Coordinates of C-alpha atoms and ligand atoms in Angstrom, one line a residue:
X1 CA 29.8 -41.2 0.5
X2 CA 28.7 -38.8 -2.3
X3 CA 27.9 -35.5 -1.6
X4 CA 24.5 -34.4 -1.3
X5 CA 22.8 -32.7 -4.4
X6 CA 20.9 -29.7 -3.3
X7 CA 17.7 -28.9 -5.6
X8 CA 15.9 -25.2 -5.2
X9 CA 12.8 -24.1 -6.3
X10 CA 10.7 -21.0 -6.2
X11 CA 7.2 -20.0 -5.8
X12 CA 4.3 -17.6 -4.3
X13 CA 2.0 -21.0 -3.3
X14 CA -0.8 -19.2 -2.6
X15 CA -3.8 -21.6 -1.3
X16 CA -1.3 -24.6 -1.9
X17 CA -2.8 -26.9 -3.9
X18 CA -2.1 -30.5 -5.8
X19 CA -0.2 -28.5 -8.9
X20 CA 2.5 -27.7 -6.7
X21 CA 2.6 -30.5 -4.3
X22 CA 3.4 -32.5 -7.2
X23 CA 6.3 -29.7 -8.2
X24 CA 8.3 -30.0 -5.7
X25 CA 7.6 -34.1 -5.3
X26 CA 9.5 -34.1 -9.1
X27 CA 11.9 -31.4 -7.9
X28 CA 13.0 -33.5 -4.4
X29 CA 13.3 -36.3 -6.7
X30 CA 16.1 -35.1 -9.1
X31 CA 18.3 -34.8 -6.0
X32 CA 18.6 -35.1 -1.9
X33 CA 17.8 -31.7 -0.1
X34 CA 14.9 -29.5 -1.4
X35 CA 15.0 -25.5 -0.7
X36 CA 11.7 -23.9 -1.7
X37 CA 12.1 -20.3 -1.8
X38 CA 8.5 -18.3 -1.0
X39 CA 8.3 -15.0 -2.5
X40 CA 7.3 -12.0 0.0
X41 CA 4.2 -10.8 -0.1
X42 CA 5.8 -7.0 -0.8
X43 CA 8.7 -8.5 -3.8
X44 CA 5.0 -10.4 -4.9
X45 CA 3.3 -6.9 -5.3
X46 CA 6.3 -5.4 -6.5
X47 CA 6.4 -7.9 -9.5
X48 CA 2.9 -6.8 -10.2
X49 CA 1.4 -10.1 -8.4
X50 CA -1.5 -8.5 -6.7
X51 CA -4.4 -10.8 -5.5
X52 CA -2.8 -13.4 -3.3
X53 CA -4.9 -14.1 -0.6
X54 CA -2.5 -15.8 1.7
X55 CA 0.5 -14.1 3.8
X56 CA 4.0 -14.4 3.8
X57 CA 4.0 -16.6 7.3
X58 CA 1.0 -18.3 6.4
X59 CA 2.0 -19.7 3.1
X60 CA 5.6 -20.6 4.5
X61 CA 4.0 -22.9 6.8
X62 CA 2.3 -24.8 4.4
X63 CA 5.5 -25.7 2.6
X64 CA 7.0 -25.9 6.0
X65 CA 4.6 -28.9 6.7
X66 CA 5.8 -30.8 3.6
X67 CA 7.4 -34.3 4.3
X68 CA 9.9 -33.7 1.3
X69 CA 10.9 -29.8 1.8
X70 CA 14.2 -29.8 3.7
X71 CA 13.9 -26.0 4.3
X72 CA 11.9 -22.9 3.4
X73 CA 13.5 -19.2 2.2
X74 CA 11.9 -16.0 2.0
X75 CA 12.9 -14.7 -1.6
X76 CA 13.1 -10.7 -1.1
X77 CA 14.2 -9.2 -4.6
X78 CA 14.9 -10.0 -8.0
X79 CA 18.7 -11.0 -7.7
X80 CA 18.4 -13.3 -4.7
X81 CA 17.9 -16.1 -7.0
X82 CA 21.7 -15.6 -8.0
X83 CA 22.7 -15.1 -4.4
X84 CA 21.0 -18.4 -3.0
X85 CA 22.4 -20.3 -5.9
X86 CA 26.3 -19.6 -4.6
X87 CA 25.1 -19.1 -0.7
X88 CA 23.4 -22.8 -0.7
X89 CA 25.8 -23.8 -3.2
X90 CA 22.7 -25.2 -5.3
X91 CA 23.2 -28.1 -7.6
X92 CA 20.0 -27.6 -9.9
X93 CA 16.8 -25.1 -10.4
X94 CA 13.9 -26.6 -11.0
X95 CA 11.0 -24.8 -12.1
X96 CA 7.9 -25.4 -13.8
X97 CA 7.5 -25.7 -17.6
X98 CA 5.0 -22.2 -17.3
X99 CA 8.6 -20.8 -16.9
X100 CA 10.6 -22.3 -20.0
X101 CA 13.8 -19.9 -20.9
X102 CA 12.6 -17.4 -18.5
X103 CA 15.4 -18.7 -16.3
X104 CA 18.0 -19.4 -18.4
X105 CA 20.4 -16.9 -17.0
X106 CA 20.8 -18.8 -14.4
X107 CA 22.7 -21.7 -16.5
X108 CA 25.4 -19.5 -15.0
X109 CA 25.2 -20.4 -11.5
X110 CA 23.5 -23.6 -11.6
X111 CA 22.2 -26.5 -13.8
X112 CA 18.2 -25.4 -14.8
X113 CA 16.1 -27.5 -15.3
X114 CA 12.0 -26.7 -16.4
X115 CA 9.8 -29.7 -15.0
X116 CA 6.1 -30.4 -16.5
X117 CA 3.3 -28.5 -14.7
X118 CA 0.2 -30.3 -13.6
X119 CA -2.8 -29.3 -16.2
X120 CA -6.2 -27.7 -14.8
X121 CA -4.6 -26.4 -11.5
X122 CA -3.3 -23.0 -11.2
X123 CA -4.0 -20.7 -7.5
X124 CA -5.2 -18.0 -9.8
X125 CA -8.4 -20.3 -10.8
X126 CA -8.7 -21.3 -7.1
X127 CA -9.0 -17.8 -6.1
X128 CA -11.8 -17.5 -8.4
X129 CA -13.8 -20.0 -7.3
X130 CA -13.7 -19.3 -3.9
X131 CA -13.5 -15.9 -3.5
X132 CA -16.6 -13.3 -5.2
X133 CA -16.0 -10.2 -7.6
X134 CA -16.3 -7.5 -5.2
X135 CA -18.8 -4.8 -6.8
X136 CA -17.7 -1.6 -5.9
X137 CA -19.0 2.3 -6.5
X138 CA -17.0 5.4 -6.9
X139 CA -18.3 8.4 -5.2
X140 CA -17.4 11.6 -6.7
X141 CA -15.6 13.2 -9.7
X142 CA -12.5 13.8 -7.6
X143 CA -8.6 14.3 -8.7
X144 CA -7.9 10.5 -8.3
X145 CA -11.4 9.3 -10.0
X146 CA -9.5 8.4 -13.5
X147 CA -6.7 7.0 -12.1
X148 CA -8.6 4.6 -9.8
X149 CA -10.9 3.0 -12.3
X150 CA -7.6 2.7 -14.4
X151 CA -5.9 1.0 -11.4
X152 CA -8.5 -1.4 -10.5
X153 CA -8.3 -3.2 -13.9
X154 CA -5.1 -4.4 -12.0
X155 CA -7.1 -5.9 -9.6
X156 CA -9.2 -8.8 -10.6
X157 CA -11.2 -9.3 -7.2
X158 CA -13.1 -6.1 -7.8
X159 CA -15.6 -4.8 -10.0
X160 CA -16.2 -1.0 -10.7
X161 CA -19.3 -0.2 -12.4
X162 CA -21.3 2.6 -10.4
X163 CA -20.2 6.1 -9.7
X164 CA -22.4 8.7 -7.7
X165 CA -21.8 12.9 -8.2
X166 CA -24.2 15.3 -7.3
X167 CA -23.7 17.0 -10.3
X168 CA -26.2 15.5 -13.3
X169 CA -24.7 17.1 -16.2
X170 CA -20.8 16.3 -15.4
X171 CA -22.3 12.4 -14.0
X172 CA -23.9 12.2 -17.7
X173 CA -20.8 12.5 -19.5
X174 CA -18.7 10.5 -17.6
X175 CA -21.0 7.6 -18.0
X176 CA -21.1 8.2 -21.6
X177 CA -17.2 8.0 -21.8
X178 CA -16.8 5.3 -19.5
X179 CA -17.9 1.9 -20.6
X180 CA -17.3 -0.1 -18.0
X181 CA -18.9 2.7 -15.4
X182 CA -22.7 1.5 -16.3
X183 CA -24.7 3.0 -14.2
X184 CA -24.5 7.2 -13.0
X185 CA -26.6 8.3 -10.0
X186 CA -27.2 12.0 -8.6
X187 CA -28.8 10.6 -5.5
X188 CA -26.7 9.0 -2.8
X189 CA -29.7 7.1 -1.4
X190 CA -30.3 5.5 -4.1
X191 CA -26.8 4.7 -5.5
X192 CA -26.1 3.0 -1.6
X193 CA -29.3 0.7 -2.4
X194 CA -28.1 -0.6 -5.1
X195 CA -25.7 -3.9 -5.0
X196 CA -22.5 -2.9 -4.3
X197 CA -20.7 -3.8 -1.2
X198 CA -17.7 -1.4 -1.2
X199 CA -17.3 2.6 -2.3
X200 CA -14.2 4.7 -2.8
X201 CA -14.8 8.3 -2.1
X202 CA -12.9 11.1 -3.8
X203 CA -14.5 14.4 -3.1
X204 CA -14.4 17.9 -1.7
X205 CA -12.8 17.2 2.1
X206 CA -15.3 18.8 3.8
X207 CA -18.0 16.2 2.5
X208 CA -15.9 12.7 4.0
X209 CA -17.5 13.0 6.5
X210 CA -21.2 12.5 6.4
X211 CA -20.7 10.8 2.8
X212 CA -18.1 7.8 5.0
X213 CA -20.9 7.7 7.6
X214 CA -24.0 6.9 5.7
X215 CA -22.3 4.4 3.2
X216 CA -21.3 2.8 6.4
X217 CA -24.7 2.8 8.2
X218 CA -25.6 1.3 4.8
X219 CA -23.6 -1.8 5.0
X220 CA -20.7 -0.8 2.8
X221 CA -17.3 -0.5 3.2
X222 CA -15.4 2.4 2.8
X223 CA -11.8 3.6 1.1
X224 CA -11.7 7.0 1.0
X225 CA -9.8 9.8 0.4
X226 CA -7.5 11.4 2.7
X227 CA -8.3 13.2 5.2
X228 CA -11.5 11.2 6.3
X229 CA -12.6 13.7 8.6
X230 CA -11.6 17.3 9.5
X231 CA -13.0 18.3 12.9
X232 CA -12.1 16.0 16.1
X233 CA -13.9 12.7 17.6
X234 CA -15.1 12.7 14.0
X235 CA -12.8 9.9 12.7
X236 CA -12.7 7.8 16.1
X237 CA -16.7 7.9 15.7
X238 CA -16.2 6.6 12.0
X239 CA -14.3 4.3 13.1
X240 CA -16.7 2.8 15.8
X241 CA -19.2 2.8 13.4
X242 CA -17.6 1.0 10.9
X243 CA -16.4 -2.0 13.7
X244 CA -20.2 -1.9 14.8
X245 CA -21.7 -2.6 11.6
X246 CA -18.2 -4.9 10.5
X247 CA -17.1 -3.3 8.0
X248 CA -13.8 -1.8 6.6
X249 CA -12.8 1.5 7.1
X250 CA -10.0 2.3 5.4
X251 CA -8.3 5.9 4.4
X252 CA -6.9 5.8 0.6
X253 CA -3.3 6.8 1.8
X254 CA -1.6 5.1 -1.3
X255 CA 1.8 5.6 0.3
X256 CA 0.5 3.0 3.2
X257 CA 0.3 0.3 0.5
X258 CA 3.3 0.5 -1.5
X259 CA 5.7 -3.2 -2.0
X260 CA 8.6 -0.5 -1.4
X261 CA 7.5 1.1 1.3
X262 CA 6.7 -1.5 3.3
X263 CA 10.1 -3.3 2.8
X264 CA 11.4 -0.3 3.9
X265 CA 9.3 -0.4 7.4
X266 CA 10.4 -4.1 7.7
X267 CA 14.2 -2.9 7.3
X268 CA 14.1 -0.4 9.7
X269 CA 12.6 -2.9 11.9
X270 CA 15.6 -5.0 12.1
X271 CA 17.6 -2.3 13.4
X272 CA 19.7 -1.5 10.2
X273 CA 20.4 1.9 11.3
X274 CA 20.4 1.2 15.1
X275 CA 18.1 3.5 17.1
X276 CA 15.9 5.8 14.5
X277 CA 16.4 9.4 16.8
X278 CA 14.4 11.4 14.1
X279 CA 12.3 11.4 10.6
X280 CA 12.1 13.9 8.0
X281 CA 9.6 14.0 5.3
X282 CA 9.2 16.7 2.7
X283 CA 5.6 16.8 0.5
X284 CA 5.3 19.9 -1.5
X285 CA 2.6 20.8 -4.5
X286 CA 2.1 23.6 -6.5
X287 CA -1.7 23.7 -7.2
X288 CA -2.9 25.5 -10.2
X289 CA -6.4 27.7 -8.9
X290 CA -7.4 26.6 -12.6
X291 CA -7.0 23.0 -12.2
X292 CA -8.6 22.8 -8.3
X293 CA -11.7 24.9 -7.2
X294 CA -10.7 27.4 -4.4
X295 CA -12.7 25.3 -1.9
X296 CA -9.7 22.4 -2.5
X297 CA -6.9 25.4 -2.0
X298 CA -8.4 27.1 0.6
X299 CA -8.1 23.8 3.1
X300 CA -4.9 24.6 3.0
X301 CA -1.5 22.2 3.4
X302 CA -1.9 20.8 6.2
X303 CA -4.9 19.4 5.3
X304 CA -4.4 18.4 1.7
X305 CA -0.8 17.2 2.6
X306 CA 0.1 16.3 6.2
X307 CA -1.0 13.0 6.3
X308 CA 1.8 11.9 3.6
X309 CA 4.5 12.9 6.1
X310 CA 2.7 11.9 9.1
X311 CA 2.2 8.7 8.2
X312 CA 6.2 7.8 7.7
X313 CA 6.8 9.6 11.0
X314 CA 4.0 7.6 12.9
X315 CA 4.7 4.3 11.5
X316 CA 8.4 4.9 12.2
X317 CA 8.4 6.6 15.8
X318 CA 4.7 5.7 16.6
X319 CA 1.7 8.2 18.2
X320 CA 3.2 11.5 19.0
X321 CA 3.4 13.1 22.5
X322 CA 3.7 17.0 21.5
X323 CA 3.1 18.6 18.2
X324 CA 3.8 22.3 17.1
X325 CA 3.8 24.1 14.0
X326 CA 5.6 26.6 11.8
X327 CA 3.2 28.3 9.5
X328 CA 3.0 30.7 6.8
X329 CA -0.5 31.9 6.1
X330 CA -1.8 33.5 3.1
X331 CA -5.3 34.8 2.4
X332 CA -6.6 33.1 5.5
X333 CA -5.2 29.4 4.9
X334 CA -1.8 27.8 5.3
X335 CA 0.5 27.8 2.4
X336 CA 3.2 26.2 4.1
X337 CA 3.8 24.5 7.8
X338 CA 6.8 23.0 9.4
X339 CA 5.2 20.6 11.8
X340 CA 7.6 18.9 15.0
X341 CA 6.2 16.1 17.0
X342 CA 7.8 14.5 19.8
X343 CA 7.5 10.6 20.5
X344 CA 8.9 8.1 22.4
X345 CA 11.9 8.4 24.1
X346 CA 12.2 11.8 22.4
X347 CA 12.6 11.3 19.1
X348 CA 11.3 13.6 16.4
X349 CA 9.7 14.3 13.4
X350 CA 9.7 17.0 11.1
X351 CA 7.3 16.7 8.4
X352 CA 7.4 20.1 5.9
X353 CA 4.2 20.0 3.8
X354 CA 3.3 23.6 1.1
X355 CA 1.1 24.2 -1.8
X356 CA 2.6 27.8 -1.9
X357 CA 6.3 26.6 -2.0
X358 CA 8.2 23.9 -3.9
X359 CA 10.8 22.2 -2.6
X360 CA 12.7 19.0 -2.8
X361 CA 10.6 15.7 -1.4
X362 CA 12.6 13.8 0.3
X363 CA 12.8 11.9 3.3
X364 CA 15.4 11.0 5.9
X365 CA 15.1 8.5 8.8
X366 CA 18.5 9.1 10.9
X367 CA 19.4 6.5 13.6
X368 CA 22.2 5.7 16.0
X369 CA 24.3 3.6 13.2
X370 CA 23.1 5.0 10.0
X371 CA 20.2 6.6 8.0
X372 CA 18.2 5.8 5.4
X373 CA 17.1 8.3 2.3
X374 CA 13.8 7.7 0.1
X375 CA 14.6 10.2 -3.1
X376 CA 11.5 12.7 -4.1
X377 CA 9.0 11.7 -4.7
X378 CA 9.4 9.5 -1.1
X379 CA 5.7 9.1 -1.2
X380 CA 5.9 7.1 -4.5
X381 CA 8.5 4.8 -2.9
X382 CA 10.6 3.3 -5.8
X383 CA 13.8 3.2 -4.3
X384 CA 15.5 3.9 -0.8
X385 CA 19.6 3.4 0.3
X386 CA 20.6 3.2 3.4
X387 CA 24.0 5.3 4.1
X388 CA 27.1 4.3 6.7
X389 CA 30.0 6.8 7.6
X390 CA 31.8 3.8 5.9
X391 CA 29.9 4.3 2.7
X392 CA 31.2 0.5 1.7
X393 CA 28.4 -0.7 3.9
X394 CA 25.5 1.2 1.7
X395 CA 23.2 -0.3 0.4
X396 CA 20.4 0.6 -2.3
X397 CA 16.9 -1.3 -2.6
X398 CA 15.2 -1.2 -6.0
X399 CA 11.6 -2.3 -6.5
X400 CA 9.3 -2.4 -9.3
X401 CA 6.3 0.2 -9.7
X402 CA 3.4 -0.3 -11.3
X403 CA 1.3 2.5 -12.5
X404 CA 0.4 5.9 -10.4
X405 CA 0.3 3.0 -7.5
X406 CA -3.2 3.4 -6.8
X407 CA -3.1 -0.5 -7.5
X408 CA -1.6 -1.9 -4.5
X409 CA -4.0 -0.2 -2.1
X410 CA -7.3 -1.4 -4.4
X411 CA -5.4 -4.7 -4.1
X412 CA -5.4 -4.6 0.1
X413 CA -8.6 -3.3 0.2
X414 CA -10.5 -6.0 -1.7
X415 CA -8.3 -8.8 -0.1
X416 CA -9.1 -7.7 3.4
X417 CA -12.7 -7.6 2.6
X418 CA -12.3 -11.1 0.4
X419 CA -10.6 -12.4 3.7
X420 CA -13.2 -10.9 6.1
X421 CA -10.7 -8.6 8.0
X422 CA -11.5 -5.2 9.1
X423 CA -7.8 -4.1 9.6
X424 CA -5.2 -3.4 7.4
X425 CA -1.7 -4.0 9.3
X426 CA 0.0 -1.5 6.3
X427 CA -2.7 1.0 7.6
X428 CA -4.4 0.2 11.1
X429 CA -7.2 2.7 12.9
X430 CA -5.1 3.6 15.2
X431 CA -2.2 4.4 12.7
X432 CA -5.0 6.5 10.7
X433 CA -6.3 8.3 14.3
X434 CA -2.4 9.0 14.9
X435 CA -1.6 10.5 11.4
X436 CA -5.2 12.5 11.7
X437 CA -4.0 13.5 14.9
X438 CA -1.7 16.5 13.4
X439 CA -4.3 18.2 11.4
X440 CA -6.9 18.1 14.1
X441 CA -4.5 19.6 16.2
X442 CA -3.6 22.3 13.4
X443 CA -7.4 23.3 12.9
X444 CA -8.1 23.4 16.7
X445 CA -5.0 25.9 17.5
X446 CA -6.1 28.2 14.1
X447 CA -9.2 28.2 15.6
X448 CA -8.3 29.1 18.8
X449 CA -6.2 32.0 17.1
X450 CA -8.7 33.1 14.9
X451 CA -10.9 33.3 18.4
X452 CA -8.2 35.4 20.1
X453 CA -7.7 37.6 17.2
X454 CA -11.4 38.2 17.3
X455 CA -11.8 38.9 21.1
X456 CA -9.1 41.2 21.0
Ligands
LIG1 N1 3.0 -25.3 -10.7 C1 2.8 -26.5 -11.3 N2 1.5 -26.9 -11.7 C2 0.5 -26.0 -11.5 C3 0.7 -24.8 -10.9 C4 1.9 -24.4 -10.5 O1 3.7 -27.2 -11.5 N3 -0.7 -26.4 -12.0 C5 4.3 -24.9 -10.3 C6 4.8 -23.6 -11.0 O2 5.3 -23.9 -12.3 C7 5.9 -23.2 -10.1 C8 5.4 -23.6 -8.7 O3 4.4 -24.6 -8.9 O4 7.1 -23.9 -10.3 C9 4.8 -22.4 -7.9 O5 3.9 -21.8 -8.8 P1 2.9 -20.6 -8.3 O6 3.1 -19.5 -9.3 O7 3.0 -20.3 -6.9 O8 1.5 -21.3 -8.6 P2 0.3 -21.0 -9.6 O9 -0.8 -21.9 -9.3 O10 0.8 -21.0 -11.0 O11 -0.1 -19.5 -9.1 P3 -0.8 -18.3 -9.9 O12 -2.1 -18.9 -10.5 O13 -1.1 -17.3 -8.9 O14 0.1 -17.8 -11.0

């Protein structure tokens, strides 16, 4: 009997539909056993495909279900192509003709072969017609304002064309140098009546708060700047709020939403580096009094910075049990703090956050086996290795990254809404309570000092 001839084929098949059934019907037919590799949602993002609507599990089901698919692959990276080819030992790769001499290199390997695409079907135009432009309102003339209407060009679920700042002369000429920003309003009332459904909020800290809660109690959902809140029960009560009226609540920690970042949480997760006994997190920034009013400076590290390092630690080791901190105060507010929770089984954290210092920011997640290191700037996740005592066994993971990575969290944020989910599983309420946690904590015991100091 001949040996079998093993055809492969990639694909994202988002909201499978008749342009790919037929696909892999031309691909099974050029040979006996059909792999169809479905890209991760994270490698997806990474490669700058940002508004699929379906995940990971749920798209590999729908191929899974396929009469004529012999067996379904996750494809993780950029090389795995290569790798499957000689792992499967893979006899052609068929792709469609939207790919022609893209992959050629892989003549090397394997025979390619580019079949012909069905005309008038693509999942892009799908996702059109069945999901609305999300209009959306920027409120504030914050650091990231720029960089966010930038960003969500990237994201073609979502339409930016408001922005609300109390201040008429500086709203006036932003209008007038943003074309696509339409309309300018100095009256938060009235910019929440309008039609949008969603804001992002980039202003003072102090003023998340009350600005989250009545764009919530109007019936829009919120991204917003980290922290969201400053004083305690504040962002639990947010957070009720926001289920009550079913909307999304969700805290623009771009870190949360990186492709890299998260492959690096589901690595960890497979025990890579055996037990994980500690994290360390470094997030340091030297803020110029000229660029940044004094009301920015004057909330001091902790509270501009924390939630960076706070978040690794908490989606790593989970809620912590005990926290205390290491200050150095100047002129009243924090210039740099060494924080040290405790979790589970008592593993720590150390998360080192300064605006007076500089230093190198970098993270390390040390386990029984192994550890892995994130280079500076961890938070802007690009790359991460993870490191044996037989450094034969290292490995490095490389991804793509697009932009200031402002992108990927506009990206989540419209999809969840598009898919009428109020929880983000890269940033849940209770991972954003547990990351607030830290710099409630920090307030309440200066507080208490300052108190003391006072009385005595
Ligand atoms: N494909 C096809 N005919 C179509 C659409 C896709 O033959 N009308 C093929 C592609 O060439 C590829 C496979 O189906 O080999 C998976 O493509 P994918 O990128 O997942 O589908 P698209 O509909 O092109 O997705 P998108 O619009 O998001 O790019």
């Amino acid at each position: 009997m001949q040996n079998k001839k093993t055809i492969i084929t990639y694909g994202t098949y988002d909201m499978l539909h008749i342009g790919h059934m037929n696909l892999l019907e031309r691909a099974k037919a050029l040979g006996d056993y059909l792999i169809v590799g479905v890209t991760d949602e994270n490698y997806d993002r990474s490669r700058g495909k940002l508004n699929v609507s379906q995940s990971t599990a749920d798209r590999v089901k729908a191929i899974e279900a396929l009469d004529f698919v012999d067996m379904v692959i996750v494809e993780k990276h950029k090389n795995q192509k290569a790798e499957d080819m000689v792992k499967y030992d893979v006899d052609i790769f068929a792709i469609g003709d939207d790919w022609v001499g893209a992959f050629d290199y892989l003549n090397e390997y394997t025979h390619v072969e580019y079949l012909p695409r069905t005309e008038g079907i693509s999942s892009t135009k799908l996702r059109k017609e069945n999901f609305d432009i999300i209009k959306m309102g920027i409120v504030g003339l914050g650091r990231d304002t720029q960089a966010f209407i930038d960003e969500s060009g990237f994201v073609s679920s979502i339409k930016v064309n408001r922005i609300y700042a109390n201040d008429f002369l500086e709203l006036k000429a932003f209008t007038k140098e943003h074309k696509t920003i339409k309309y300018g309003h100095d009256n938060y009332d009235e910019f929440l009546d309008t039609s949008i459904e969603a804001v992002y909020i980039d202003t003072a800290l102090e003023q998340h708060y009350t600005l989250i809660k009545r764009a919530l109690e109007a019936g829009k959902h919120v991204l917003c700047e980290n922290p969201l809140a400053l004083d305690k029960g504040e962002l639990k009560e947010l957070l009720s709020l926001a289920k009550r009226e079913k909307k999304l609540l969700l805290s623009a920690l771009k870190t949360a939403f990186l492709p890299a970042f998260n492959q690096l949480l589901q690595e960890l997760g497979t025990g890579v580096i055996g037990d994980i006994k500690e994290v360390r997190a470094t997030r340091t920034s030297l803020y110029k009094e000229k660029d940044y009013a004094d009301t920015f400076i004057q909330q001091g590290a902790t509270n501009i910075l924390s939630s960076y390092p706070s978040l690794l630690v908490n989606k790593i080791l989970g809620k912590s049990k005990n926290i205390t901190f290491f200050d150095q105060e100047e002129e009243g507010y924090d210039i740099n703090n060494l924080i040290v929770t405790q979790h589970k089984n008592g593993a720590l954290g150390i998360s080192n956050v300064a605006i007076g210092m500089k230093s190198e920011g970098d993270a390390v997640i040390s386990g029984t086996k192994g550890y892995a290191y994130i280079p500076a700037p961890w938070w802007l996740t690009k790359t991460f290795e993870f490191r044996f005592e037989d450094s034969h066994k290292s490995h490095t993971y490389k991804y793509e990254f697009e932009g200031c990575g402002l992108r990927y969290m506009i990206a989540e944020f419209s999809s969840l809404i598009q898919r009428g989910k109020r929880k983000s599983k890269m940033l849940s309420p209770s991972d954003m309570v547990g990351i607030n946690r830290v710099l409630l904590e920090y307030n309440d015991s200066k507080k208490n000092k300052n108190k003391k100091e006072e009385e005595a």
